[in-house]
Amino acid sequence: MTGLEYAIAGLLFMGVFFYAAGSLGLLRFPDSASRLHALTKADNVGLGLVALAVALHWGSVAVAAKIAIVWLFAIFTAGATAQVLGQSSKDETDPRP
Amino acid sequence: MSLVFDLVLCLMILGTAAASLLMRSALGGIVFFIAFGNLLGIAWLSLGAVNVALAEIAIGAGVTGILLILAHARLSAMGDPVECEPTSPWMRAAVAVICGGLIVLLSVAVLSISPTDRMGAQIATLMPALGIENPVTGVLLAFRAYDTLLETFVLLGALVAVWAIAPPRGWPQRPASLAIATPVSLTVIGTFSRVLLPASLVMAAYLVWTGSDLPGGAFQGGTVLAGGILVAALGGAIALPRADDMRLRSVLVLGPAMFLGIGLGGIALGRFLSYPVGLEKALIVAIEYALALSIGATLALLVAGKPVPPAAVQEGGD
């Protein structure tokens, strides 16, 4: 294995670790707010690491740019949905508007 | 891809399918169904069928998923029990026999295709005449064009069926607003959709254009467009049109009508749905763009549902 392949494997491993941590948080944390906290933060880091690994694996600027766009849309979507989920879980626990 | 990856993927597909069927909560079942659709898309990708993967993830998981979630939300709002009663053992046995029979028939059909089948090679020899390089688009828009033509009319027919169940006072008003009820969430999704809608337009146009030579096409592009429209409607950035809006109706029939018109023009050349020599690519791309617009509008309105009386516009959604 070359140095680049080690780097890709390492990035993938770290990415999967963050995803696993996020999923563990989703399963183990007691309420919606902390579950969202686990998912949004850990999964975004996981996605970034995996996207970096994929970009390095393909080794082309065009592919890397496309992956960067996918990554941007994914975190943008995650951020927007997390806001809405957080708001609706707040409404459920606290009846006051 | 590696055997281990494929096996794990198969297990996950079967697991999410089972969870989707066996969950007591209907919403939980829907969530697993969406996960199942995405995994199925990855399976198609792993088989090298990128076109099918795009369609499965966009339509099978995306549009069907939001359709089911909205149906669930609206049924719950109406006070209908969404969770189903336990079914009788006889019913279960009958369903198992019918589904099992269908699986056997499908398996026999798939396995009866000889591995030395020359269909792929045949299509490859015919493709240069079309001037496009994606064999899936070639099959959908040229070699089996009547199939696709009928599909587009089926989709239009589905929307007519949804409109047909509109209450008399609701016709021809707008569908119930999809805008989220919570003001803070509405602002968030509204801002989100103002960025997403133009991006989805560009993405849809790109998918249709690239569909001539690479995976993509009218159905995939149309679904991305529908997704953008629906998120914009959820965020209150756009209002859904009235059912008697002539601009809307023109967009809905544009694709199927153009396809049919060009197909009828082929009769003059000797055969229904044949393209004049030299103009194949131009006509195929034109049909694909018109179809993508119609499919996008139709899918978005299918999800939005039947027109309702104006007073009821505020309910639903969320």
Coordinates of C-alpha atoms in Angstrom, one line a residue:
Chain A
M1 CA 0.0 0.0 0.0
T2 CA 1.2 3.5 -0.8
G3 CA 1.1 6.4 1.5
L4 CA -2.0 7.7 -0.3
E5 CA -3.8 4.4 0.2
Y6 CA -3.0 4.5 3.9
A7 CA -4.4 8.1 4.1
I8 CA -7.6 7.0 2.3
A9 CA -8.0 4.0 4.6
G10 CA -7.4 6.1 7.7
L11 CA -9.9 8.8 6.6
L12 CA -12.5 6.2 5.9
F13 CA -11.9 4.5 9.2
M14 CA -12.2 7.8 11.1
G15 CA -15.3 8.7 9.1
V16 CA -17.0 5.4 9.9
F17 CA -16.0 5.9 13.6
F18 CA -17.8 9.3 13.7
Y19 CA -20.8 7.8 11.9
A20 CA -20.9 4.9 14.4
A21 CA -20.6 7.4 17.3
G22 CA -23.5 9.5 15.9
S23 CA -25.7 6.4 15.5
L24 CA -24.8 5.2 19.0
G25 CA -25.8 8.7 20.3
L26 CA -29.1 8.4 18.4
L27 CA -29.8 5.1 20.0
R28 CA -28.6 5.8 23.6
F29 CA -29.3 9.5 24.3
P30 CA -32.5 10.1 26.3
D31 CA -34.2 13.0 24.5
S32 CA -34.7 14.5 21.0
A33 CA -32.4 17.5 21.5
S34 CA -29.3 15.4 22.6
R35 CA -30.0 12.8 19.9
L36 CA -30.1 15.6 17.2
H37 CA -26.9 16.9 18.8
A38 CA -25.2 13.5 18.3
L39 CA -26.4 13.1 14.7
T40 CA -25.8 16.5 13.3
K41 CA -22.3 17.0 14.7
A42 CA -20.9 13.5 14.5
D43 CA -22.4 12.6 11.1
N44 CA -21.3 15.9 9.5
V45 CA -17.7 15.2 10.5
G46 CA -18.1 11.5 9.4
L47 CA -19.5 12.6 6.0
G48 CA -16.6 15.2 5.6
L49 CA -14.0 12.5 6.3
V50 CA -15.6 9.9 4.0
A51 CA -16.0 12.6 1.2
L52 CA -12.3 13.5 1.6
A53 CA -11.4 9.8 1.3
V54 CA -13.5 9.4 -1.8
A55 CA -12.1 12.5 -3.4
L56 CA -8.5 11.3 -2.7
H57 CA -9.4 7.8 -4.1
W58 CA -10.5 9.2 -7.4
G59 CA -7.6 11.6 -7.5
S60 CA -9.2 14.0 -10.0
V61 CA -10.1 17.7 -9.5
A62 CA -13.4 17.4 -11.4
V63 CA -14.6 14.4 -9.3
A64 CA -13.3 16.2 -6.1
A65 CA -15.4 19.3 -7.0
K66 CA -18.5 17.2 -7.6
I67 CA -18.0 15.5 -4.2
A68 CA -17.5 18.9 -2.6
I69 CA -20.9 20.0 -4.0
V70 CA -22.6 16.7 -2.8
W71 CA -21.0 17.3 0.6
L72 CA -22.2 21.0 0.7
F73 CA -25.8 19.9 -0.2
A74 CA -25.7 17.1 2.4
I75 CA -24.6 19.4 5.3
F76 CA -27.0 22.1 4.1
T77 CA -29.9 19.7 4.2
A78 CA -28.8 18.2 7.5
G79 CA -28.6 21.7 9.0
A80 CA -32.1 22.7 7.8
T81 CA -33.8 19.5 8.8
A82 CA -32.1 19.5 12.2
Q83 CA -33.6 23.0 12.8
V84 CA -37.0 21.8 11.9
L85 CA -36.7 18.5 13.9
G86 CA -35.4 20.5 16.9
Q87 CA -38.3 23.0 16.7
S88 CA -40.9 20.2 16.4
S89 CA -39.4 18.3 19.4
K90 CA -39.4 21.5 21.4
D91 CA -43.1 22.1 20.5
E92 CA -43.9 18.5 21.7
T93 CA -42.2 18.8 25.0
D94 CA -43.2 22.4 25.7
P95 CA -46.8 23.2 24.7
R96 CA -46.2 27.0 24.9
P97 CA -45.3 28.5 21.5
Chain B
M1 CA -17.7 -4.6 -5.9
S2 CA -16.5 -7.1 -3.3
L3 CA -18.5 -10.1 -2.3
V4 CA -18.5 -9.0 1.4
F5 CA -20.0 -5.6 0.4
D6 CA -22.7 -7.2 -1.7
L7 CA -23.6 -9.7 1.0
V8 CA -23.8 -7.0 3.7
L9 CA -25.9 -4.9 1.3
C10 CA -28.3 -7.8 0.7
L11 CA -28.7 -8.4 4.4
M12 CA -29.4 -4.7 5.0
I13 CA -32.0 -4.7 2.1
L14 CA -33.8 -7.7 3.5
G15 CA -33.6 -6.3 7.0
T16 CA -35.1 -2.9 6.1
A17 CA -37.7 -4.6 4.0
A18 CA -38.7 -6.9 6.9
A19 CA -38.7 -4.0 9.3
S20 CA -40.8 -1.9 7.0
L21 CA -43.4 -4.7 6.8
L22 CA -43.4 -5.8 10.5
M23 CA -43.2 -2.4 12.3
R24 CA -46.3 -1.7 14.4
S25 CA -45.9 2.0 13.8
A26 CA -47.0 3.0 10.3
L27 CA -44.6 6.0 10.3
G28 CA -41.7 3.7 11.4
G29 CA -42.6 1.4 8.5
I30 CA -42.4 4.3 6.1
V31 CA -39.0 5.4 7.4
F32 CA -37.7 1.9 6.9
F33 CA -39.3 1.8 3.4
I34 CA -37.3 5.0 2.5
A35 CA -34.1 3.4 3.8
F36 CA -34.9 0.2 1.9
G37 CA -35.3 2.3 -1.4
N38 CA -32.0 4.0 -0.9
L39 CA -30.2 0.7 -0.2
L40 CA -31.9 -0.8 -3.3
G41 CA -30.5 2.1 -5.3
I42 CA -27.0 1.3 -4.0
A43 CA -27.6 -2.4 -5.0
W44 CA -28.4 -1.2 -8.6
L45 CA -25.3 0.9 -8.5
S46 CA -23.3 -2.1 -7.5
L47 CA -24.7 -4.0 -10.5
G48 CA -23.6 -1.1 -12.8
A49 CA -27.2 0.0 -13.5
V50 CA -26.7 3.7 -12.7
N51 CA -29.9 4.8 -14.5
V52 CA -32.0 2.4 -12.5
A53 CA -30.2 3.4 -9.3
L54 CA -31.0 7.1 -9.9
A55 CA -34.6 6.3 -10.7
E56 CA -35.0 4.1 -7.6
I57 CA -33.5 6.6 -5.2
A58 CA -35.3 9.6 -6.7
I59 CA -38.7 8.0 -7.3
G60 CA -38.8 4.8 -5.3
A61 CA -37.3 6.3 -2.1
G62 CA -37.7 10.1 -2.5
V63 CA -41.1 10.9 -4.1
T64 CA -42.8 7.7 -2.8
G65 CA -41.4 8.4 0.6
I66 CA -42.7 12.0 0.9
L67 CA -46.1 10.8 -0.6
L68 CA -46.4 8.2 2.1
I69 CA -45.4 10.6 4.9
L70 CA -47.9 13.2 3.7
A71 CA -50.6 10.5 3.4
H72 CA -49.8 9.4 7.0
A73 CA -49.9 13.0 8.3
R74 CA -53.2 13.8 6.6
L75 CA -54.9 10.6 7.7
S76 CA -53.7 11.3 11.3
A77 CA -55.0 14.8 11.1
M78 CA -58.4 13.5 9.9
G79 CA -58.4 11.2 13.0
D80 CA -58.3 8.0 11.0
P81 CA -56.5 5.1 12.6
V82 CA -53.4 4.7 10.5
E83 CA -52.1 1.6 12.3
C84 CA -53.8 -1.5 10.8
E85 CA -55.7 -4.1 12.7
P86 CA -54.1 -7.6 13.0
T87 CA -55.1 -9.5 9.9
S88 CA -56.6 -13.0 10.0
P89 CA -54.3 -16.0 9.4
W90 CA -56.2 -16.9 6.2
M91 CA -55.6 -13.4 4.9
R92 CA -51.9 -13.7 5.7
A93 CA -51.7 -17.1 4.1
A94 CA -53.4 -15.8 0.9
V95 CA -51.1 -12.8 0.7
A96 CA -48.1 -15.1 1.2
V97 CA -49.2 -17.4 -1.6
I98 CA -49.9 -14.6 -4.0
C99 CA -46.6 -12.8 -3.3
G100 CA -44.7 -16.1 -3.3
G101 CA -46.2 -17.0 -6.7
L102 CA -45.3 -13.6 -8.1
I103 CA -41.7 -13.9 -6.9
V104 CA -41.5 -17.4 -8.5
L105 CA -42.9 -16.0 -11.8
L106 CA -40.5 -13.1 -11.8
S107 CA -37.5 -15.3 -10.9
V108 CA -38.4 -17.7 -13.8
A109 CA -38.7 -14.7 -16.1
V110 CA -35.3 -13.3 -15.1
L111 CA -33.5 -16.6 -15.1
S112 CA -35.0 -17.5 -18.5
I113 CA -32.9 -14.7 -20.0
S114 CA -29.9 -16.6 -21.4
P115 CA -26.5 -15.4 -20.2
T116 CA -25.5 -15.4 -23.9
D117 CA -28.4 -13.2 -24.8
R118 CA -27.4 -10.9 -27.6
M119 CA -29.8 -8.0 -26.8
G120 CA -27.0 -5.8 -25.5
A121 CA -24.9 -6.3 -28.5
Q122 CA -27.8 -5.7 -30.9
I123 CA -28.6 -2.4 -29.2
A124 CA -25.0 -1.4 -29.3
T125 CA -25.0 -1.9 -33.1
L126 CA -28.1 0.2 -33.4
M127 CA -27.0 3.0 -31.1
P128 CA -24.7 4.9 -33.5
A129 CA -27.8 5.6 -35.8
L130 CA -29.4 7.6 -32.9
G131 CA -26.4 9.9 -32.3
I132 CA -26.6 9.4 -28.5
E133 CA -24.5 7.1 -26.3
N134 CA -26.7 6.1 -23.4
P135 CA -28.2 2.7 -24.4
V136 CA -31.0 3.1 -21.7
T137 CA -32.1 6.4 -23.3
G138 CA -31.9 4.7 -26.7
V139 CA -34.2 1.9 -25.5
L140 CA -36.6 4.2 -23.7
L141 CA -36.9 6.9 -26.4
A142 CA -36.4 4.9 -29.6
F143 CA -36.4 1.1 -29.6
R144 CA -39.2 0.8 -27.1
A145 CA -40.6 4.3 -27.3
Y146 CA -44.3 3.3 -27.3
D147 CA -43.7 1.9 -23.8
T148 CA -42.4 5.2 -22.5
L149 CA -45.1 7.1 -24.3
L150 CA -47.8 5.0 -22.6
E151 CA -46.0 5.5 -19.2
T152 CA -46.1 9.3 -19.5
F153 CA -49.8 9.1 -20.2
V154 CA -50.3 6.7 -17.2
L155 CA -48.6 9.3 -15.0
L156 CA -50.9 12.0 -16.4
G157 CA -53.8 9.7 -15.8
A158 CA -52.8 9.2 -12.2
L159 CA -53.0 13.0 -11.6
V160 CA -56.4 13.1 -13.3
A161 CA -57.5 10.4 -11.0
V162 CA -56.3 12.3 -7.9
W163 CA -58.0 15.5 -9.2
A164 CA -61.2 13.4 -9.8
I165 CA -61.6 12.8 -6.1
A166 CA -61.7 16.6 -5.3
P167 CA -64.8 17.6 -3.4
P168 CA -67.3 19.5 -5.6
R169 CA -66.6 22.8 -3.7
G170 CA -62.9 22.3 -4.0
W171 CA -62.8 22.1 -7.8
P172 CA -60.8 23.7 -9.4
Q173 CA -59.0 25.3 -6.5
R174 CA -55.5 24.8 -5.2
P175 CA -54.4 21.6 -3.3
A176 CA -54.1 22.0 0.5
S177 CA -51.0 24.2 1.3
L178 CA -47.9 22.1 2.1
A179 CA -46.4 25.0 4.0
I180 CA -45.1 24.0 7.5
A181 CA -47.3 25.4 10.3
T182 CA -44.5 26.3 12.8
P183 CA -43.3 29.8 11.9
V184 CA -39.7 29.2 12.8
S185 CA -39.5 26.0 10.8
L186 CA -41.3 27.7 7.9
T187 CA -38.5 30.4 7.8
V188 CA -35.8 27.8 7.9
I189 CA -37.2 25.6 5.1
G190 CA -38.3 28.7 3.2
T191 CA -34.7 30.0 3.2
F192 CA -33.4 26.5 2.4
S193 CA -35.8 26.1 -0.5
R194 CA -34.9 29.5 -2.0
V195 CA -31.4 28.1 -2.5
L196 CA -32.5 24.5 -3.3
L197 CA -35.1 25.3 -6.0
P198 CA -32.7 27.1 -8.4
A199 CA -30.1 24.4 -7.7
S200 CA -32.7 21.7 -8.4
L201 CA -33.6 23.4 -11.7
V202 CA -30.0 23.3 -12.8
M203 CA -29.5 19.8 -11.6
A204 CA -32.7 18.6 -13.5
A205 CA -31.6 20.3 -16.7
Y206 CA -28.1 18.7 -16.3
L207 CA -29.6 15.2 -15.7
V208 CA -31.7 15.5 -18.8
W209 CA -28.9 16.8 -20.9
T210 CA -26.3 14.3 -19.7
G211 CA -29.0 11.5 -20.1
S212 CA -28.2 11.4 -23.9
D213 CA -24.8 10.0 -23.3
L214 CA -24.4 9.1 -19.6
P215 CA -26.9 7.9 -16.9
G216 CA -29.7 10.4 -16.4
G217 CA -32.8 11.3 -18.3
A218 CA -36.3 12.7 -18.2
F219 CA -37.6 10.7 -15.3
Q220 CA -34.6 11.4 -13.1
G221 CA -34.4 15.1 -14.0
G222 CA -38.2 15.4 -13.6
T223 CA -38.1 13.9 -10.1
V224 CA -35.3 16.3 -9.0
L225 CA -37.4 19.1 -10.3
A226 CA -40.4 17.8 -8.4
G227 CA -38.3 17.6 -5.2
G228 CA -37.2 21.2 -5.6
I229 CA -40.9 22.3 -6.1
L230 CA -42.1 20.3 -3.1
V231 CA -39.4 21.7 -0.7
A232 CA -40.3 25.2 -1.9
A233 CA -44.0 24.5 -1.3
L234 CA -43.1 23.1 2.2
G235 CA -41.1 26.3 2.9
G236 CA -43.9 28.5 1.7
A237 CA -41.6 30.0 -1.0
I238 CA -44.1 29.1 -3.8
A239 CA -47.9 28.5 -3.7
L240 CA -49.3 25.5 -5.5
P241 CA -51.3 26.5 -8.7
R242 CA -55.0 26.2 -9.2
A243 CA -56.1 23.1 -11.1
D244 CA -57.6 25.2 -13.9
D245 CA -54.5 27.3 -14.4
M246 CA -53.9 27.1 -18.2
R247 CA -50.1 27.5 -17.8
L248 CA -50.1 24.6 -15.4
R249 CA -52.1 22.4 -17.7
S250 CA -49.9 23.3 -20.6
V251 CA -46.9 22.2 -18.7
L252 CA -48.6 18.9 -17.6
V253 CA -49.5 17.9 -21.1
L254 CA -46.4 19.4 -22.9
G255 CA -44.2 16.3 -22.6
P256 CA -46.8 13.6 -23.5
A257 CA -48.3 15.8 -26.3
M258 CA -44.9 16.5 -27.8
F259 CA -43.9 12.9 -27.6
L260 CA -47.2 11.8 -29.3
G261 CA -47.0 14.6 -31.9
I262 CA -43.4 13.7 -32.9
G263 CA -44.5 10.0 -32.9
L264 CA -47.4 10.7 -35.2
G265 CA -45.1 12.7 -37.4
G266 CA -43.2 9.4 -37.8
I267 CA -46.2 7.9 -39.6
A268 CA -45.4 10.2 -42.5
L269 CA -42.0 8.5 -42.6
G270 CA -43.5 5.1 -42.6
R271 CA -43.7 4.1 -39.0
F272 CA -45.3 5.4 -35.8
L273 CA -42.6 6.8 -33.4
S274 CA -39.8 6.7 -35.9
Y275 CA -37.5 9.7 -36.1
P276 CA -36.4 11.3 -39.3
V277 CA -32.8 10.5 -40.2
G278 CA -30.3 13.1 -38.9
L279 CA -32.8 14.6 -36.5
E280 CA -32.8 11.7 -34.0
K281 CA -30.8 13.3 -31.3
A282 CA -32.4 16.7 -31.5
L283 CA -35.9 15.2 -31.3
I284 CA -35.0 12.8 -28.5
V285 CA -33.4 15.7 -26.4
A286 CA -36.4 17.9 -27.1
I287 CA -38.9 15.2 -26.0
E288 CA -36.8 14.5 -22.9
Y289 CA -36.8 18.2 -21.8
A290 CA -40.5 18.5 -22.4
L291 CA -41.1 15.2 -20.5
A292 CA -38.9 16.3 -17.6
L293 CA -41.0 19.4 -17.1
S294 CA -44.2 17.5 -17.3
I295 CA -43.0 14.7 -15.1
G296 CA -41.7 17.2 -12.5
A297 CA -45.0 19.1 -12.4
T298 CA -47.1 16.0 -12.4
L299 CA -45.1 14.3 -9.6
A300 CA -45.2 17.4 -7.4
L301 CA -48.9 17.8 -7.8
L302 CA -49.5 14.0 -7.2
V303 CA -47.8 14.5 -3.9
A304 CA -49.7 17.7 -3.1
G305 CA -53.0 15.9 -3.6
K306 CA -56.5 16.8 -4.6
P307 CA -57.8 20.4 -4.9
V308 CA -59.6 21.5 -1.8
P309 CA -62.0 24.3 -0.9
P310 CA -60.1 27.6 -0.1
A311 CA -61.2 27.5 3.6
A312 CA -59.4 24.2 4.0
V313 CA -56.2 25.5 2.4
Q314 CA -54.6 26.2 5.8
E315 CA -55.0 22.6 7.1
G316 CA -52.8 19.7 6.2
G317 CA -49.1 19.9 5.5
D318 CA -46.9 20.2 8.5

